[in-house]
Short mmCIF file of C-alpha atoms and ligand atoms in Angstrom, two decimals:
data_model
loop_
_atom_site.label_atom_id
_atom_site.label_comp_id
_atom_site.label_asym_id
_atom_site.label_seq_id
_atom_site.Cartn_x
_atom_site.Cartn_y
_atom_site.Cartn_z
CA MET A 11 42.68 2.22 9.49
CA ARG A 12 46.41 2.83 9.06
CA ARG A 13 47.33 1.01 12.31
CA ILE A 14 45.43 -2.17 11.53
CA ASP A 15 47.02 -3.79 14.61
CA LYS A 16 45.01 -1.35 16.77
CA GLU A 17 41.65 -1.94 15.13
CA ILE A 18 38.94 -3.45 17.34
CA LYS A 19 37.31 -6.14 15.27
CA ASP A 20 35.12 -7.56 18.02
CA PRO A 21 31.61 -6.00 17.73
CA GLU A 22 30.92 -6.90 21.37
CA LEU A 23 33.86 -4.80 22.55
CA ILE A 24 32.61 -1.90 20.41
CA GLN A 25 29.21 -2.22 22.12
CA LYS A 26 30.88 -2.37 25.53
CA ILE A 27 32.73 0.88 24.81
CA LEU A 28 29.46 2.51 23.75
CA LYS A 29 27.78 1.28 26.93
CA GLN A 30 30.58 2.45 29.23
CA ALA A 31 31.39 5.82 27.65
CA LYS A 32 29.83 8.77 29.44
CA VAL A 33 30.29 11.47 26.81
CA CYS A 34 29.69 11.37 23.07
CA ARG A 35 31.17 14.05 20.85
CA ILE A 36 28.99 14.69 17.86
CA ALA A 37 30.39 16.38 14.78
CA LEU A 38 28.12 18.28 12.44
CA CYS A 39 28.78 20.21 9.26
CA ILE A 40 27.26 23.27 7.64
CA ASP A 41 28.54 25.31 4.69
CA GLY A 42 31.68 23.18 4.68
CA LYS A 43 32.49 24.12 8.28
CA PRO A 44 32.58 21.64 11.18
CA TYR A 45 30.86 22.05 14.57
CA ILE A 46 31.39 19.65 17.46
CA VAL A 47 29.44 19.30 20.73
CA PRO A 48 29.90 16.97 23.69
CA MET A 49 26.67 15.27 24.78
CA ASN A 50 25.33 12.56 27.02
CA PHE A 51 23.76 9.72 25.10
CA GLY A 52 22.14 6.33 25.13
CA TYR A 53 22.84 3.39 22.86
CA HIS A 54 20.61 0.50 21.89
CA ASP A 55 20.58 -1.81 18.90
CA LYS A 56 22.75 0.24 16.49
CA ILE A 57 21.02 3.48 17.44
CA LEU A 58 22.31 6.45 19.44
CA TYR A 59 19.83 8.52 21.42
CA LEU A 60 20.57 12.13 22.35
CA HIS A 61 18.42 14.64 24.16
CA SER A 62 18.48 18.38 23.77
CA ALA A 63 16.64 21.65 23.99
CA THR A 64 14.63 22.33 20.86
CA GLU A 65 16.76 25.30 19.78
CA GLY A 66 20.41 26.16 19.40
CA ARG A 67 23.21 25.91 16.91
CA LYS A 68 23.42 22.11 16.70
CA ILE A 69 19.68 21.82 16.07
CA ASP A 70 19.81 24.56 13.41
CA ILE A 71 22.57 22.62 11.66
CA LEU A 72 20.85 19.25 12.00
CA ARG A 73 17.69 20.63 10.42
CA LYS A 74 19.76 21.47 7.32
CA ASN A 75 22.22 18.57 7.33
CA SER A 76 21.31 15.41 9.22
CA ASN A 77 24.72 13.73 8.79
CA ILE A 78 26.45 13.08 12.10
CA CYS A 79 29.86 11.72 12.94
CA PHE A 80 30.46 10.80 16.59
CA GLU A 81 33.26 9.70 18.88
CA VAL A 82 33.36 8.13 22.35
CA ASP A 83 36.29 6.86 24.39
CA ILE A 84 36.96 5.07 27.65
CA LYS A 85 39.91 4.07 29.81
CA THR A 86 42.06 6.99 28.67
CA GLN A 87 45.38 6.96 30.48
CA LEU A 88 48.56 8.93 29.87
CA VAL A 89 51.69 6.87 29.25
CA THR A 90 54.87 8.68 30.28
CA SER A 91 58.48 7.95 29.47
CA GLY A 92 61.95 9.40 29.86
CA ASN A 93 61.92 9.83 26.11
CA PRO A 94 59.42 12.53 24.99
CA CYS A 95 58.83 10.64 21.75
CA LYS A 96 57.59 7.62 23.73
CA TRP A 97 54.77 9.42 25.54
CA GLY A 98 51.31 8.33 24.48
CA MET A 99 47.79 7.43 25.54
CA ARG A 100 46.14 4.18 26.38
CA TYR A 101 42.55 4.20 25.19
CA LEU A 102 39.58 2.35 23.76
CA SER A 103 37.59 4.44 21.30
CA VAL A 104 34.80 4.25 18.79
CA ILE A 105 34.01 6.47 15.82
CA GLY A 106 30.80 6.15 13.85
CA SER A 107 28.52 8.02 11.53
CA GLY A 108 24.89 8.04 10.57
CA LYS A 109 21.77 10.05 9.92
CA ALA A 110 19.93 11.99 12.60
CA HIS A 111 16.15 12.00 12.93
CA PHE A 112 14.04 13.85 15.46
CA ILE A 113 11.56 11.84 17.52
CA ASP A 114 8.33 13.81 17.90
CA ASN A 115 5.92 11.42 19.57
CA ILE A 116 5.62 11.12 23.35
CA GLU A 117 6.05 7.31 23.48
CA GLY A 118 9.20 7.51 21.35
CA LYS A 119 10.61 10.26 23.56
CA MET A 120 9.94 8.22 26.72
CA GLU A 121 11.63 5.15 25.26
CA ALA A 122 14.69 7.18 24.29
CA LEU A 123 14.88 8.91 27.68
CA ASP A 124 14.57 5.52 29.41
CA ILE A 125 17.57 4.26 27.44
CA ILE A 126 19.59 7.36 28.37
CA MET A 127 18.52 7.25 32.05
CA ALA A 128 19.22 3.52 32.38
CA LYS A 129 22.74 4.08 31.05
CA TYR A 130 23.60 6.71 33.67
CA SER A 131 21.72 5.29 36.65
CA SER A 132 21.58 1.92 38.34
CA LYS A 133 17.87 1.65 37.56
CA SER A 134 16.36 -0.34 34.75
CA GLU A 135 14.35 1.07 31.85
CA ASN A 136 10.62 1.60 32.64
CA SER A 137 11.38 2.83 36.15
CA PHE A 138 11.40 6.53 35.25
CA LYS A 139 8.57 9.04 35.17
CA TYR A 140 8.61 12.16 33.04
CA SER A 141 6.25 15.10 33.32
CA ARG A 142 4.19 16.05 30.28
CA ASP A 143 5.91 19.47 30.26
CA ALA A 144 9.36 17.89 30.24
CA LEU A 145 8.37 15.56 27.42
CA SER A 146 6.96 18.43 25.37
CA SER A 147 10.04 20.60 25.76
CA VAL A 148 12.71 17.98 25.12
CA LEU A 149 13.98 17.14 21.66
CA ILE A 150 15.18 13.62 21.05
CA ILE A 151 17.72 12.96 18.33
CA LYS A 152 17.92 9.41 17.07
CA VAL A 153 21.04 8.51 15.10
CA GLU A 154 20.84 5.39 12.97
CA ILE A 155 24.43 4.22 12.85
CA GLU A 156 25.62 3.42 9.35
CA ASN A 157 29.35 2.97 9.92
CA ILE A 158 31.31 2.20 13.06
CA THR A 159 34.92 1.40 13.89
CA GLY A 160 36.78 0.73 17.11
CA LYS A 161 40.42 1.35 17.96
CA LYS A 162 42.53 0.42 20.96
CA SER A 163 45.94 1.48 22.12
CA GLY A 164 47.88 0.07 25.04
CA TYR A 165 45.25 -2.56 25.89
C1 FAD B 26 29.93 16.37 29.35
C2 FAD B 26 28.83 17.15 28.69
C3 FAD B 26 27.60 16.57 28.47
C4 FAD B 26 26.58 17.26 27.84
N1 FAD B 26 25.39 16.64 27.59
C5 FAD B 26 24.43 17.29 26.87
C6 FAD B 26 23.23 16.63 26.47
O1 FAD B 26 23.01 15.43 26.75
N2 FAD B 26 22.34 17.33 25.75
C7 FAD B 26 22.54 18.63 25.39
O2 FAD B 26 21.69 19.22 24.72
N3 FAD B 26 23.66 19.28 25.76
C8 FAD B 26 24.61 18.64 26.48
N4 FAD B 26 25.77 19.30 26.84
C9 FAD B 26 25.91 20.70 26.43
C10 FAD B 26 26.33 20.75 24.95
O3 FAD B 26 27.71 20.52 24.83
C11 FAD B 26 25.98 22.12 24.32
O4 FAD B 26 26.54 23.16 25.08
C12 FAD B 26 24.47 22.32 24.25
O5 FAD B 26 23.82 21.19 23.70
C13 FAD B 26 24.14 23.55 23.40
O6 FAD B 26 24.60 23.32 22.08
P1 FAD B 26 24.15 24.31 20.93
O7 FAD B 26 24.82 23.91 19.66
O8 FAD B 26 22.67 24.42 20.91
O9 FAD B 26 24.83 25.64 21.44
P2 FAD B 26 24.25 27.11 21.50
O10 FAD B 26 23.64 27.33 22.84
O11 FAD B 26 23.44 27.42 20.29
O12 FAD B 26 25.59 27.95 21.48
C14 FAD B 26 26.41 27.91 20.32
C15 FAD B 26 27.73 28.50 20.61
O13 FAD B 26 28.16 28.18 21.93
C16 FAD B 26 29.38 27.45 21.92
N5 FAD B 26 29.17 26.21 22.72
C17 FAD B 26 28.10 25.38 22.71
N6 FAD B 26 28.28 24.34 23.52
C18 FAD B 26 29.50 24.50 24.07
C19 FAD B 26 30.26 23.72 24.97
N7 FAD B 26 29.80 22.53 25.48
N8 FAD B 26 31.48 24.16 25.31
C20 FAD B 26 31.95 25.32 24.79
N9 FAD B 26 31.29 26.10 23.93
C21 FAD B 26 30.07 25.69 23.57
C22 FAD B 26 29.67 27.08 20.48
O14 FAD B 26 31.00 27.29 20.12
C23 FAD B 26 28.76 27.94 19.66
O15 FAD B 26 29.43 29.00 19.07
C24 FAD B 26 26.79 18.63 27.47
C25 FAD B 26 28.02 19.23 27.71
C26 FAD B 26 29.04 18.50 28.29
C27 FAD B 26 30.38 19.17 28.50
#
């Protein structure tokens, strides 16, 4: 990282950002061209969980190239100034990369959905019920994180 002074070295803060962030932008690549999609997500133990319909452009790409780069951020705040060159953003952000795998079995899908649901609700894991139809039609993408960095500005 060029601005080493802004690097987040504390793994607990990186985890906190992943827990608090509401949107994860996942970057994919096919034929040398990038494709990015915002998604909701869950995080547990160095793994990202994403849920999706079984078809669409991102899934087509992932079936051919399972490499994912992702970004999340929290506490974004514009910093203004009388001097246009002093405007900026305050933020806490995380960028990581890893390999995507699809989870096919029902138990694995339920576990992943529980992690996602617990993140966005005030309920704990295991307190959610999913219909068999919903479980059959959802695709779960599990991303095993291989590299991760955190950066902060203004905090
Ligand atoms: C805050 C947020 C959270 C989301 N959470 C989820 C989630 O958890 N799971 C999930 O599956 N989807 C989620 N979505 C929708 C997601 O961004 C995609 O639209 C969706 O997954 C379909 O992607 P796809 O590649 O299959 O697109 P397709 O339906 O195959 O369409 C591909 C084309 O549509 C365009 N496109 C696709 N998505 C978008 C978009 N978001 N904005 C503008 N253009 C687009 C692309 O440029 C591309 O050319 C979320 C969107 C937002 C904004």
